[in-house]
Amino acid sequence: MEDHQENIEKLKEIVRKYGNIVFFGGAGVSTESGIPDFRSVDGLYHQQYDYPPETILSHTFYRRNPGEFYRFYRNKMLFLDAKPNAAHHKLAELEARGKLKAVVTQNIDGLHQAAGSKTVLELHGSVLRNYCEKCGQFYDVRFILDSTDVPKCEKCGGSVKPDVVLYEEGLDQRTMNDAVRFIHSADVLIIGGTSLAVYPAAGLIDYFRGEKLVVINKAPTPRDAHADLLLQAPIGEVFAQL
């Protein structure tokens, strides 16, 4: 326990000392807000469905079986009652103080923005944005939730698709470029709530050239050995103490 408290103090000191911090986060940041991580042991991957979630959440499946895609998507991917937790709030506060330059997230729930963060790079898109594939008309998440079967555009009748990166789809190049730029120029990179297993997002860490690499995650990650500071604890619990 002393070691953990010692590490919290070290993290406080890093945050005090440096003014160019970037945060790179994953599903663990959202699980404390009640959004399940479908890669974890008790997550969605282990619940019964006709197909594995990775199959359903693929571009091919979306094209071939959009009805089943949306049945799963509405049931398992939309958590509109979720609220930002201590990690989201502290990151927004650090940005407001000029310490944190960007949040780079693999999450698609919009909770960083809900907490007040301004510079949020959403590598995998957001469930809050949806567009007609034919005419580009924007629809919010409530429209998707309240629709049945495949949601159709009220203007042209085209299919409405979430602005979420599915398996087999490429990440937005501009978002990737911005993430590379922020990570490359950061003095401190805090990695939190991610197993660093999903590429190409996890590969962004390779661009870090700064002074302090901090890893906060309950389970081990491939970067633990490279970290200047490692905290194996829930991220909300850690940030609540900063």
Coordinates of N, CA and C in Angstrom, one line a residue:
M1 N 0.8 -1.2 0.0 CA 0.0 0.0 0.0 C 0.9 1.2 0.0
E2 N 2.0 1.2 0.8 CA 2.9 2.3 0.8 C 3.5 2.6 -0.6
D3 N 3.8 1.6 -1.3 CA 4.3 1.7 -2.6 C 3.3 2.5 -3.5
H4 N 2.1 2.1 -3.4 CA 1.0 2.7 -4.2 C 0.9 4.2 -3.9
Q5 N 0.9 4.5 -2.6 CA 0.8 5.9 -2.1 C 2.0 6.7 -2.6
E6 N 3.2 6.0 -2.5 CA 4.4 6.7 -3.0 C 4.3 7.0 -4.5
N7 N 3.7 6.1 -5.2 CA 3.6 6.3 -6.7 C 2.6 7.4 -7.0
I8 N 1.5 7.5 -6.2 CA 0.6 8.6 -6.3 C 1.3 9.9 -6.2
E9 N 2.2 10.0 -5.1 CA 3.0 11.2 -4.9 C 3.9 11.5 -6.0
K10 N 4.5 10.5 -6.6 CA 5.4 10.7 -7.8 C 4.6 11.2 -9.0
L11 N 3.4 10.7 -9.1 CA 2.5 11.2 -10.2 C 2.1 12.6 -10.0
K12 N 1.8 13.0 -8.8 CA 1.5 14.4 -8.4 C 2.6 15.3 -8.8
E13 N 3.8 14.8 -8.4 CA 5.0 15.6 -8.7 C 5.3 15.8 -10.2
I14 N 5.0 14.8 -11.0 CA 5.2 14.9 -12.4 C 4.2 15.9 -13.0
V15 N 2.9 15.8 -12.5 CA 1.9 16.8 -13.0 C 2.2 18.2 -12.6
R16 N 2.8 18.3 -11.4 CA 3.2 19.7 -10.9 C 4.3 20.2 -11.8
K17 N 5.3 19.4 -12.1 CA 6.5 19.8 -12.8 C 6.3 20.1 -14.2
Y18 N 5.5 19.3 -14.9 CA 5.5 19.4 -16.4 C 4.2 20.1 -16.9
G19 N 4.3 20.8 -18.0 CA 3.2 21.6 -18.5 C 2.7 21.1 -19.9
N20 N 3.3 20.0 -20.4 CA 2.9 19.5 -21.8 C 2.7 18.0 -21.6
I21 N 1.5 17.7 -21.1 CA 1.1 16.3 -20.8 C 0.0 15.9 -21.9
V22 N 0.2 14.7 -22.3 CA -0.9 14.1 -23.2 C -1.4 12.8 -22.5
F23 N -2.6 12.6 -22.6 CA -3.2 11.4 -22.1 C -3.7 10.5 -23.2
F24 N -3.3 9.2 -23.1 CA -3.8 8.2 -24.1 C -4.6 7.1 -23.3
G25 N -5.9 7.0 -23.6 CA -6.7 6.1 -22.8 C -7.6 5.1 -23.6
G26 N -8.0 4.1 -22.9 CA -8.8 3.1 -23.5 C -10.1 2.7 -22.7
A27 N -10.6 1.5 -22.9 CA -11.8 1.1 -22.3 C -11.9 1.2 -20.8
G28 N -10.7 1.0 -20.1 CA -10.7 1.1 -18.6 C -11.1 2.5 -18.1
V29 N -11.0 3.5 -18.9 CA -11.4 4.8 -18.4 C -13.0 4.9 -18.4
S30 N -13.6 4.1 -19.2 CA -15.1 4.1 -19.3 C -15.8 3.1 -18.4
T31 N -15.0 2.0 -18.1 CA -15.7 0.9 -17.3 C -16.1 1.5 -15.9
E32 N -15.4 2.4 -15.4 CA -15.7 3.0 -14.1 C -16.9 3.9 -14.1
S33 N -17.4 4.2 -15.4 CA -18.6 4.9 -15.6 C -19.8 3.9 -15.9
G34 N -19.5 2.6 -15.8 CA -20.5 1.6 -16.0 C -20.6 1.1 -17.4
I35 N -19.7 1.5 -18.3 CA -19.7 1.0 -19.7 C -18.8 -0.2 -19.8
P36 N -19.3 -1.4 -20.1 CA -18.5 -2.6 -20.1 C -17.5 -2.6 -21.2
D37 N -16.3 -3.2 -20.8 CA -15.3 -3.4 -21.8 C -15.5 -4.8 -22.4
F38 N -15.8 -4.8 -23.7 CA -16.1 -6.1 -24.3 C -14.9 -7.0 -24.6
R39 N -13.7 -6.5 -24.2 CA -12.5 -7.4 -24.3 C -12.2 -8.0 -22.9
S40 N -12.8 -7.5 -21.9 CA -12.4 -8.1 -20.5 C -13.1 -9.4 -20.3
V41 N -12.6 -10.1 -19.3 CA -13.1 -11.5 -19.0 C -14.6 -11.5 -18.8
D42 N -15.2 -10.5 -18.1 CA -16.6 -10.6 -17.9 C -17.4 -9.6 -18.9
G43 N -16.7 -9.3 -19.9 CA -17.3 -8.3 -20.9 C -18.2 -8.9 -21.9
L44 N -18.5 -8.1 -22.9 CA -19.5 -8.5 -23.9 C -19.0 -9.8 -24.7
Y45 N -17.7 -9.9 -24.9 CA -17.2 -11.1 -25.7 C -17.6 -12.4 -25.1
H46 N -18.0 -12.4 -23.8 CA -18.3 -13.7 -23.2 C -19.8 -13.9 -23.0
Q47 N -20.6 -13.0 -23.5 CA -22.0 -13.1 -23.5 C -22.5 -13.8 -24.8
Q48 N -23.6 -14.5 -24.6 CA -24.1 -15.3 -25.8 C -24.7 -14.4 -26.9
Y49 N -24.2 -14.6 -28.1 CA -24.8 -14.0 -29.3 C -24.6 -14.9 -30.4
D50 N -25.4 -14.7 -31.5 CA -25.3 -15.6 -32.7 C -23.9 -15.6 -33.3
Y51 N -23.2 -14.5 -33.2 CA -21.9 -14.3 -33.7 C -21.0 -13.6 -32.7
P52 N -19.7 -13.8 -32.8 CA -18.8 -13.1 -31.8 C -18.9 -11.6 -32.1
P53 N -18.8 -10.7 -31.1 CA -18.9 -9.3 -31.2 C -17.9 -8.7 -32.3
E54 N -16.7 -9.3 -32.4 CA -15.8 -8.8 -33.4 C -16.3 -9.0 -34.8
T55 N -17.0 -10.1 -35.0 CA -17.6 -10.3 -36.3 C -18.8 -9.3 -36.6
I56 N -19.6 -9.2 -35.6 CA -20.8 -8.3 -35.7 C -20.3 -6.8 -36.0
L57 N -19.3 -6.4 -35.2 CA -18.8 -5.0 -35.3 C -17.8 -4.9 -36.5
S58 N -17.9 -5.6 -37.5 CA -17.0 -5.5 -38.7 C -17.7 -4.8 -39.8
H59 N -17.0 -4.3 -40.7 CA -17.5 -3.6 -41.9 C -18.3 -4.6 -42.8
T60 N -17.7 -5.8 -42.9 CA -18.4 -6.8 -43.8 C -19.7 -7.2 -43.2
F61 N -19.8 -7.4 -41.9 CA -21.1 -7.8 -41.3 C -22.1 -6.7 -41.4
Y62 N -21.6 -5.5 -41.2 CA -22.5 -4.3 -41.3 C -23.2 -4.3 -42.6
R63 N -22.4 -4.5 -43.7 CA -22.9 -4.5 -45.0 C -23.8 -5.7 -45.3
R64 N -23.5 -6.9 -44.9 CA -24.2 -8.1 -45.2 C -25.5 -8.3 -44.3
N65 N -25.4 -7.8 -43.1 CA -26.5 -8.1 -42.2 C -26.7 -6.9 -41.3
P66 N -27.1 -5.8 -41.8 CA -27.3 -4.5 -41.1 C -28.3 -4.6 -40.0
G67 N -29.4 -5.4 -40.2 CA -30.4 -5.6 -39.2 C -29.9 -6.2 -37.9
E68 N -29.1 -7.2 -38.0 CA -28.5 -7.9 -36.9 C -27.4 -7.0 -36.2
F69 N -26.7 -6.3 -37.1 CA -25.7 -5.3 -36.6 C -26.4 -4.3 -35.6
Y70 N -27.5 -3.8 -36.1 CA -28.1 -2.7 -35.3 C -28.8 -3.3 -34.0
R71 N -29.2 -4.5 -34.1 CA -29.8 -5.2 -32.9 C -28.8 -5.3 -31.8
F72 N -27.6 -5.7 -32.2 CA -26.5 -5.8 -31.3 C -26.0 -4.4 -30.8
Y73 N -25.9 -3.5 -31.8 CA -25.3 -2.2 -31.5 C -26.2 -1.4 -30.5
R74 N -27.5 -1.4 -30.7 CA -28.4 -0.8 -29.8 C -28.3 -1.4 -28.4
N75 N -28.2 -2.7 -28.4 CA -28.3 -3.4 -27.1 C -27.0 -3.4 -26.3
K76 N -25.9 -3.4 -27.0 CA -24.6 -3.6 -26.3 C -23.6 -2.4 -26.4
M77 N -23.9 -1.4 -27.3 CA -22.9 -0.3 -27.5 C -23.3 1.0 -27.1
L78 N -24.6 1.2 -26.7 CA -25.1 2.5 -26.4 C -25.5 2.6 -24.9
F79 N -24.8 3.4 -24.1 CA -25.0 3.6 -22.7 C -25.2 5.0 -22.4
L80 N -26.4 5.5 -22.7 CA -26.6 7.0 -22.7 C -26.7 7.5 -21.2
D81 N -26.9 6.6 -20.3 CA -27.0 7.1 -18.9 C -25.7 7.2 -18.2
A82 N -24.6 6.8 -18.9 CA -23.3 6.8 -18.3 C -22.8 8.2 -18.0
K83 N -22.2 8.5 -16.9 CA -21.7 9.8 -16.5 C -20.2 9.8 -16.4
P84 N -19.5 10.9 -16.6 CA -18.0 10.9 -16.5 C -17.7 10.6 -15.0
N85 N -16.5 10.0 -14.9 CA -16.0 9.6 -13.6 C -14.8 10.5 -13.2
A86 N -14.2 10.2 -12.1 CA -13.1 11.0 -11.6 C -11.9 11.2 -12.6
A87 N -11.7 10.2 -13.4 CA -10.6 10.3 -14.4 C -11.0 11.4 -15.5
H88 N -12.2 11.3 -16.0 CA -12.6 12.3 -17.0 C -12.6 13.7 -16.4
H89 N -13.1 13.9 -15.2 CA -13.2 15.2 -14.6 C -11.8 15.8 -14.3
K90 N -10.9 14.9 -13.8 CA -9.5 15.4 -13.5 C -8.8 15.8 -14.8
L91 N -9.0 15.0 -15.9 CA -8.3 15.3 -17.2 C -8.8 16.7 -17.7
A92 N -10.1 16.9 -17.6 CA -10.7 18.2 -18.0 C -10.1 19.3 -17.2
E93 N -10.0 19.1 -15.9 CA -9.4 20.1 -15.0 C -8.0 20.4 -15.4
L94 N -7.2 19.4 -15.7 CA -5.8 19.6 -16.0 C -5.7 20.3 -17.4
E95 N -6.6 20.1 -18.3 CA -6.6 20.9 -19.5 C -6.9 22.3 -19.3
A96 N -7.9 22.6 -18.4 CA -8.3 23.9 -18.1 C -7.2 24.7 -17.4
R97 N -6.3 24.0 -16.7 CA -5.1 24.6 -16.0 C -4.0 24.8 -17.0
G98 N -4.1 24.3 -18.2 CA -3.0 24.4 -19.2 C -2.0 23.4 -19.1
K99 N -2.2 22.3 -18.3 CA -1.2 21.3 -18.1 C -1.3 20.2 -19.2
L100 N -2.6 19.8 -19.5 CA -2.9 18.7 -20.4 C -3.2 19.3 -21.8
K101 N -2.5 18.9 -22.8 CA -2.6 19.4 -24.2 C -3.7 18.7 -25.0
A102 N -3.8 17.4 -24.7 CA -4.8 16.6 -25.5 C -5.1 15.3 -24.8
V103 N -6.4 14.8 -25.1 CA -6.8 13.4 -24.7 C -6.9 12.7 -26.0
V104 N -6.1 11.6 -26.1 CA -6.2 10.7 -27.3 C -6.9 9.4 -26.7
T105 N -8.1 9.2 -27.3 CA -8.9 8.1 -26.7 C -9.4 7.1 -27.7
Q106 N -9.4 5.8 -27.3 CA -10.0 4.7 -28.1 C -11.5 4.5 -27.9
N107 N -12.0 5.3 -26.9 CA -13.4 5.2 -26.5 C -14.3 5.9 -27.5
I108 N -15.6 5.5 -27.5 CA -16.5 6.1 -28.5 C -17.8 6.6 -27.8
D109 N -17.6 6.9 -26.5 CA -18.8 7.3 -25.7 C -19.0 8.8 -25.4
G110 N -18.0 9.6 -25.8 CA -18.1 11.0 -25.6 C -18.0 11.5 -24.2
L111 N -17.6 10.7 -23.2 CA -17.6 11.1 -21.8 C -16.5 12.1 -21.5
H112 N -15.4 12.1 -22.3 CA -14.4 13.2 -22.0 C -15.0 14.5 -22.3
Q113 N -15.7 14.7 -23.4 CA -16.3 16.0 -23.7 C -17.4 16.3 -22.7
A114 N -18.1 15.3 -22.3 CA -19.2 15.5 -21.3 C -18.6 16.1 -20.0
A115 N -17.3 15.7 -19.7 CA -16.7 16.2 -18.5 C -16.1 17.6 -18.7
G116 N -16.0 18.0 -19.9 CA -15.5 19.4 -20.2 C -14.2 19.4 -21.0
S117 N -13.6 18.3 -21.3 CA -12.4 18.3 -22.1 C -12.7 18.9 -23.5
K118 N -11.8 19.7 -24.0 CA -12.0 20.3 -25.3 C -11.2 19.7 -26.4
T119 N -9.9 19.4 -26.2 CA -9.1 18.8 -27.2 C -9.1 17.2 -27.0
V120 N -10.0 16.6 -27.7 CA -10.2 15.1 -27.6 C -10.1 14.5 -29.0
L121 N -9.1 13.7 -29.1 CA -9.0 13.0 -30.4 C -9.5 11.6 -30.3
E122 N -10.7 11.4 -31.0 CA -11.4 10.1 -30.9 C -10.9 9.2 -32.0
L123 N -10.0 8.3 -31.7 CA -9.4 7.4 -32.7 C -10.4 6.5 -33.4
H124 N -11.4 6.1 -32.6 CA -12.4 5.1 -33.1 C -13.8 5.7 -33.3
G125 N -13.8 7.1 -33.3 CA -15.1 7.8 -33.6 C -16.0 7.9 -32.4
S126 N -17.3 8.1 -32.6 CA -18.2 8.4 -31.5 C -19.6 7.9 -31.8
V127 N -20.2 7.3 -30.8 CA -21.6 6.8 -31.0 C -22.6 8.0 -31.0
L128 N -22.1 9.2 -30.6 CA -23.0 10.4 -30.6 C -23.2 11.0 -31.9
R129 N -22.3 10.6 -32.9 CA -22.4 11.1 -34.3 C -22.9 10.0 -35.2
N130 N -23.8 10.3 -36.1 CA -24.3 9.3 -37.0 C -24.7 10.1 -38.3
Y131 N -24.4 9.5 -39.5 CA -24.6 10.1 -40.7 C -25.3 9.3 -41.8
C132 N -26.1 9.9 -42.6 CA -26.7 9.2 -43.7 C -25.6 8.9 -44.7
E133 N -25.6 7.6 -45.1 CA -24.5 7.2 -46.1 C -24.7 7.8 -47.5
K134 N -26.0 8.2 -47.7 CA -26.3 8.8 -49.1 C -26.1 10.3 -49.1
C135 N -26.7 11.0 -48.2 CA -26.7 12.5 -48.3 C -25.9 13.2 -47.2
G136 N -25.4 12.4 -46.2 CA -24.6 13.0 -45.2 C -25.3 13.7 -44.1
Q137 N -26.6 13.6 -44.0 CA -27.4 14.3 -43.0 C -27.0 13.7 -41.6
F138 N -26.8 14.6 -40.6 CA -26.4 14.2 -39.3 C -27.5 13.8 -38.5
Y139 N -27.3 12.7 -37.6 CA -28.3 12.3 -36.7 C -27.7 12.0 -35.3
D140 N -28.4 12.3 -34.2 CA -27.8 12.1 -32.9 C -28.1 10.6 -32.5
V141 N -27.5 10.3 -31.3 CA -27.6 8.9 -30.9 C -29.0 8.5 -30.5
R142 N -29.8 9.5 -30.0 CA -31.2 9.2 -29.7 C -32.0 8.7 -30.9
F143 N -31.7 9.2 -32.1 CA -32.3 8.8 -33.3 C -32.1 7.3 -33.6
I144 N -30.8 6.9 -33.3 CA -30.4 5.5 -33.6 C -31.2 4.6 -32.5
L145 N -31.2 5.1 -31.3 CA -31.8 4.3 -30.2 C -33.3 4.1 -30.4
D146 N -33.9 5.1 -30.9 CA -35.4 5.1 -31.0 C -35.8 4.5 -32.4
S147 N -34.9 4.2 -33.3 CA -35.3 3.6 -34.6 C -35.4 2.1 -34.4
T148 N -36.0 1.5 -35.4 CA -36.1 0.0 -35.4 C -35.4 -0.5 -36.7
D149 N -34.9 -1.7 -36.6 CA -34.2 -2.3 -37.7 C -33.1 -1.4 -38.2
V150 N -32.9 -1.2 -39.5 CA -31.9 -0.3 -40.0 C -32.4 1.1 -40.0
P151 N -31.8 2.1 -39.3 CA -32.3 3.5 -39.3 C -32.1 4.1 -40.7
K152 N -33.2 4.8 -41.1 CA -33.2 5.4 -42.4 C -33.3 6.9 -42.3
C153 N -32.6 7.5 -43.2 CA -32.6 9.0 -43.3 C -34.0 9.6 -43.6
E154 N -34.4 10.6 -42.8 CA -35.7 11.2 -43.0 C -35.7 12.1 -44.3
K155 N -34.5 12.4 -44.8 CA -34.5 13.3 -46.0 C -34.5 12.5 -47.2
C156 N -33.6 11.4 -47.3 CA -33.4 10.7 -48.6 C -33.7 9.2 -48.5
G157 N -33.9 8.7 -47.3 CA -34.1 7.3 -47.2 C -32.9 6.4 -47.2
G158 N -31.7 7.0 -47.2 CA -30.5 6.2 -47.1 C -30.3 5.7 -45.7
S159 N -29.4 4.7 -45.6 CA -29.0 4.1 -44.3 C -28.2 5.0 -43.5
V160 N -28.5 5.1 -42.2 CA -27.8 6.0 -41.3 C -26.8 5.1 -40.5
K161 N -25.5 5.5 -40.6 CA -24.4 4.7 -40.0 C -23.7 5.5 -38.9
P162 N -23.4 4.8 -37.8 CA -22.7 5.5 -36.7 C -21.3 5.9 -37.2
D163 N -20.8 7.1 -36.7 CA -19.5 7.5 -37.0 C -18.5 6.8 -36.1
V164 N -18.5 5.5 -36.2 CA -17.6 4.6 -35.4 C -16.8 3.8 -36.3
V165 N -15.5 3.6 -36.0 CA -14.6 2.8 -36.8 C -14.9 1.3 -36.5
L166 N -15.4 0.6 -37.5 CA -15.7 -0.8 -37.3 C -14.4 -1.6 -37.7
Y167 N -14.4 -2.8 -37.3 CA -13.2 -3.7 -37.7 C -13.2 -3.7 -39.2
E168 N -12.0 -3.7 -39.8 CA -11.7 -3.7 -41.2 C -11.8 -2.3 -41.8
E169 N -12.2 -1.3 -41.0 CA -12.2 0.1 -41.5 C -11.0 0.8 -41.0
G170 N -10.5 1.7 -41.8 CA -9.3 2.5 -41.5 C -9.7 3.6 -40.5
L171 N -8.7 4.0 -39.7 CA -8.9 5.2 -38.8 C -8.8 6.5 -39.6
D172 N -9.5 7.5 -39.1 CA -9.4 8.8 -39.8 C -8.0 9.3 -39.8
Q173 N -7.5 9.6 -41.0 CA -6.1 10.0 -41.1 C -5.8 11.3 -40.4
R174 N -6.7 12.3 -40.4 CA -6.4 13.6 -39.8 C -6.3 13.4 -38.3
T175 N -7.2 12.6 -37.7 CA -7.2 12.3 -36.3 C -5.9 11.6 -35.9
M176 N -5.5 10.7 -36.7 CA -4.2 10.0 -36.5 C -3.0 10.9 -36.5
N177 N -3.0 11.8 -37.5 CA -1.9 12.8 -37.7 C -1.8 13.7 -36.5
D178 N -3.0 14.2 -36.0 CA -3.1 15.1 -34.8 C -2.5 14.3 -33.6
A179 N -3.0 13.1 -33.4 CA -2.5 12.3 -32.3 C -1.0 12.1 -32.3
V180 N -0.4 11.8 -33.5 CA 1.0 11.6 -33.6 C 1.7 12.9 -33.2
R181 N 1.2 14.1 -33.7 CA 1.8 15.4 -33.4 C 1.8 15.7 -31.9
F182 N 0.6 15.5 -31.2 CA 0.6 15.7 -29.8 C 1.5 14.8 -29.0
I183 N 1.4 13.5 -29.3 CA 2.2 12.5 -28.6 C 3.7 12.8 -28.8
H184 N 4.1 13.1 -30.0 CA 5.5 13.3 -30.4 C 6.1 14.5 -29.6
S185 N 5.3 15.5 -29.4 CA 5.8 16.7 -28.8 C 5.6 16.8 -27.3
A186 N 4.9 15.8 -26.7 CA 4.6 15.8 -25.3 C 5.9 15.6 -24.4
D187 N 5.9 16.2 -23.3 CA 7.0 16.0 -22.3 C 6.6 14.8 -21.4
V188 N 5.3 14.6 -21.2 CA 4.8 13.5 -20.4 C 3.7 12.8 -21.2
L189 N 3.7 11.5 -21.2 CA 2.6 10.7 -21.8 C 2.0 9.8 -20.7
I190 N 0.8 10.0 -20.4 CA 0.1 9.1 -19.4 C -0.8 8.2 -20.2
I191 N -0.5 6.9 -20.1 CA -1.3 5.9 -20.7 C -2.2 5.3 -19.6
G192 N -3.6 5.3 -19.9 CA -4.5 4.8 -18.8 C -5.6 4.0 -19.3
G193 N -5.9 2.9 -18.6 CA -7.1 2.2 -18.8 C -7.1 1.5 -20.2
T194 N -5.9 1.0 -20.6 CA -5.9 0.3 -21.9 C -4.8 -0.8 -21.9
S195 N -5.1 -1.9 -22.5 CA -4.2 -3.0 -22.5 C -3.2 -2.8 -23.7
L196 N -3.4 -1.8 -24.5 CA -2.5 -1.5 -25.6 C -2.5 -2.7 -26.6
A197 N -3.6 -3.3 -26.8 CA -3.7 -4.5 -27.6 C -4.3 -4.2 -29.0
V198 N -5.0 -3.1 -29.1 CA -5.7 -2.8 -30.4 C -4.8 -1.8 -31.3
Y199 N -4.5 -2.4 -32.4 CA -3.7 -1.6 -33.4 C -4.6 -1.1 -34.6
P200 N -4.3 0.0 -35.2 CA -3.1 0.8 -35.1 C -3.0 1.8 -34.0
A201 N -4.1 1.9 -33.2 CA -4.1 2.9 -32.1 C -2.9 2.7 -31.2
A202 N -2.7 1.5 -30.7 CA -1.6 1.3 -29.7 C -0.2 1.7 -30.3
G203 N -0.1 1.6 -31.6 CA 1.2 1.9 -32.2 C 1.6 3.4 -32.1
L204 N 0.6 4.2 -31.7 CA 0.8 5.7 -31.6 C 1.8 6.0 -30.5
I205 N 1.9 5.1 -29.5 CA 2.8 5.2 -28.3 C 4.3 5.3 -28.8
D206 N 4.6 4.7 -29.9 CA 5.9 4.7 -30.4 C 6.4 6.1 -30.8
Y207 N 5.5 7.0 -31.0 CA 6.0 8.4 -31.4 C 6.4 9.2 -30.2
F208 N 6.2 8.7 -29.0 CA 6.6 9.5 -27.8 C 8.1 9.6 -27.6
R209 N 8.6 10.8 -27.5 CA 10.0 11.1 -27.3 C 10.3 11.9 -26.1
G210 N 9.3 12.1 -25.2 CA 9.4 13.0 -24.1 C 10.1 12.4 -22.9
E211 N 9.9 13.0 -21.7 CA 10.7 12.7 -20.5 C 10.1 11.6 -19.6
K212 N 8.8 11.6 -19.5 CA 8.2 10.7 -18.5 C 7.0 9.9 -19.1
L213 N 7.1 8.6 -19.1 CA 6.1 7.7 -19.5 C 5.4 7.1 -18.3
V214 N 4.1 7.4 -18.2 CA 3.3 6.9 -17.0 C 2.3 5.9 -17.5
V215 N 2.2 4.7 -16.9 CA 1.2 3.7 -17.3 C 0.4 3.4 -16.0
I216 N -1.0 3.6 -16.2 CA -1.9 3.4 -15.2 C -2.9 2.4 -15.7
N217 N -2.9 1.1 -15.3 CA -3.8 0.1 -15.8 C -3.9 -1.0 -14.8
K218 N -5.0 -1.6 -14.6 CA -5.2 -2.7 -13.6 C -4.4 -4.0 -14.0
A219 N -4.4 -4.3 -15.3 CA -3.7 -5.5 -15.8 C -2.4 -5.0 -16.5
P220 N -1.4 -6.0 -16.6 CA -0.1 -5.6 -17.3 C -0.3 -5.2 -18.7
T221 N 0.6 -4.3 -19.2 CA 0.6 -3.9 -20.6 C 1.9 -4.1 -21.2
P222 N 2.0 -4.2 -22.5 CA 3.4 -4.4 -23.2 C 4.3 -3.2 -22.9
R223 N 3.9 -2.1 -22.3 CA 4.8 -0.9 -22.1 C 5.2 -0.8 -20.6
D224 N 4.8 -1.7 -19.8 CA 5.1 -1.6 -18.4 C 6.6 -1.5 -18.1
A225 N 7.4 -2.3 -18.9 CA 8.8 -2.3 -18.6 C 9.5 -0.9 -19.0
H226 N 8.8 -0.2 -19.9 CA 9.4 1.1 -20.4 C 8.9 2.3 -19.6
A227 N 8.0 2.0 -18.7 CA 7.4 3.1 -17.9 C 8.3 3.7 -16.9
D228 N 8.3 5.0 -16.8 CA 9.1 5.7 -15.7 C 8.3 5.6 -14.4
L229 N 6.9 5.4 -14.5 CA 6.1 5.3 -13.4 C 4.9 4.3 -13.8
L230 N 4.7 3.3 -13.0 CA 3.7 2.3 -13.3 C 2.8 2.2 -12.1
L231 N 1.5 2.3 -12.3 CA 0.5 2.2 -11.3 C -0.5 1.1 -11.7
Q232 N -0.6 0.0 -11.1 CA -1.5 -1.1 -11.4 C -2.7 -0.9 -10.5
A233 N -3.6 0.0 -10.9 CA -4.8 0.3 -10.2 C -5.9 0.9 -11.1
P234 N -7.1 0.9 -10.6 CA -8.2 1.6 -11.4 C -7.9 3.0 -11.7
I235 N -8.0 3.5 -12.9 CA -7.6 4.8 -13.2 C -8.4 5.9 -12.5
G236 N -9.7 5.7 -12.3 CA -10.5 6.7 -11.6 C -10.0 6.9 -10.2
E237 N -9.7 5.8 -9.6 CA -9.2 5.8 -8.2 C -7.8 6.6 -8.1
V238 N -7.0 6.4 -9.1 CA -5.7 7.2 -9.1 C -5.9 8.6 -9.4
F239 N -6.7 9.0 -10.3 CA -7.0 10.4 -10.7 C -7.7 11.1 -9.6
A240 N -8.5 10.4 -8.8 CA -9.3 11.0 -7.7 C -8.3 11.6 -6.7
Q241 N -7.1 11.1 -6.6 CA -6.1 11.5 -5.6 C -5.2 12.6 -6.1
L242 N -5.3 13.0 -7.3 CA -4.4 14.0 -7.9 C -4.8 15.4 -7.4

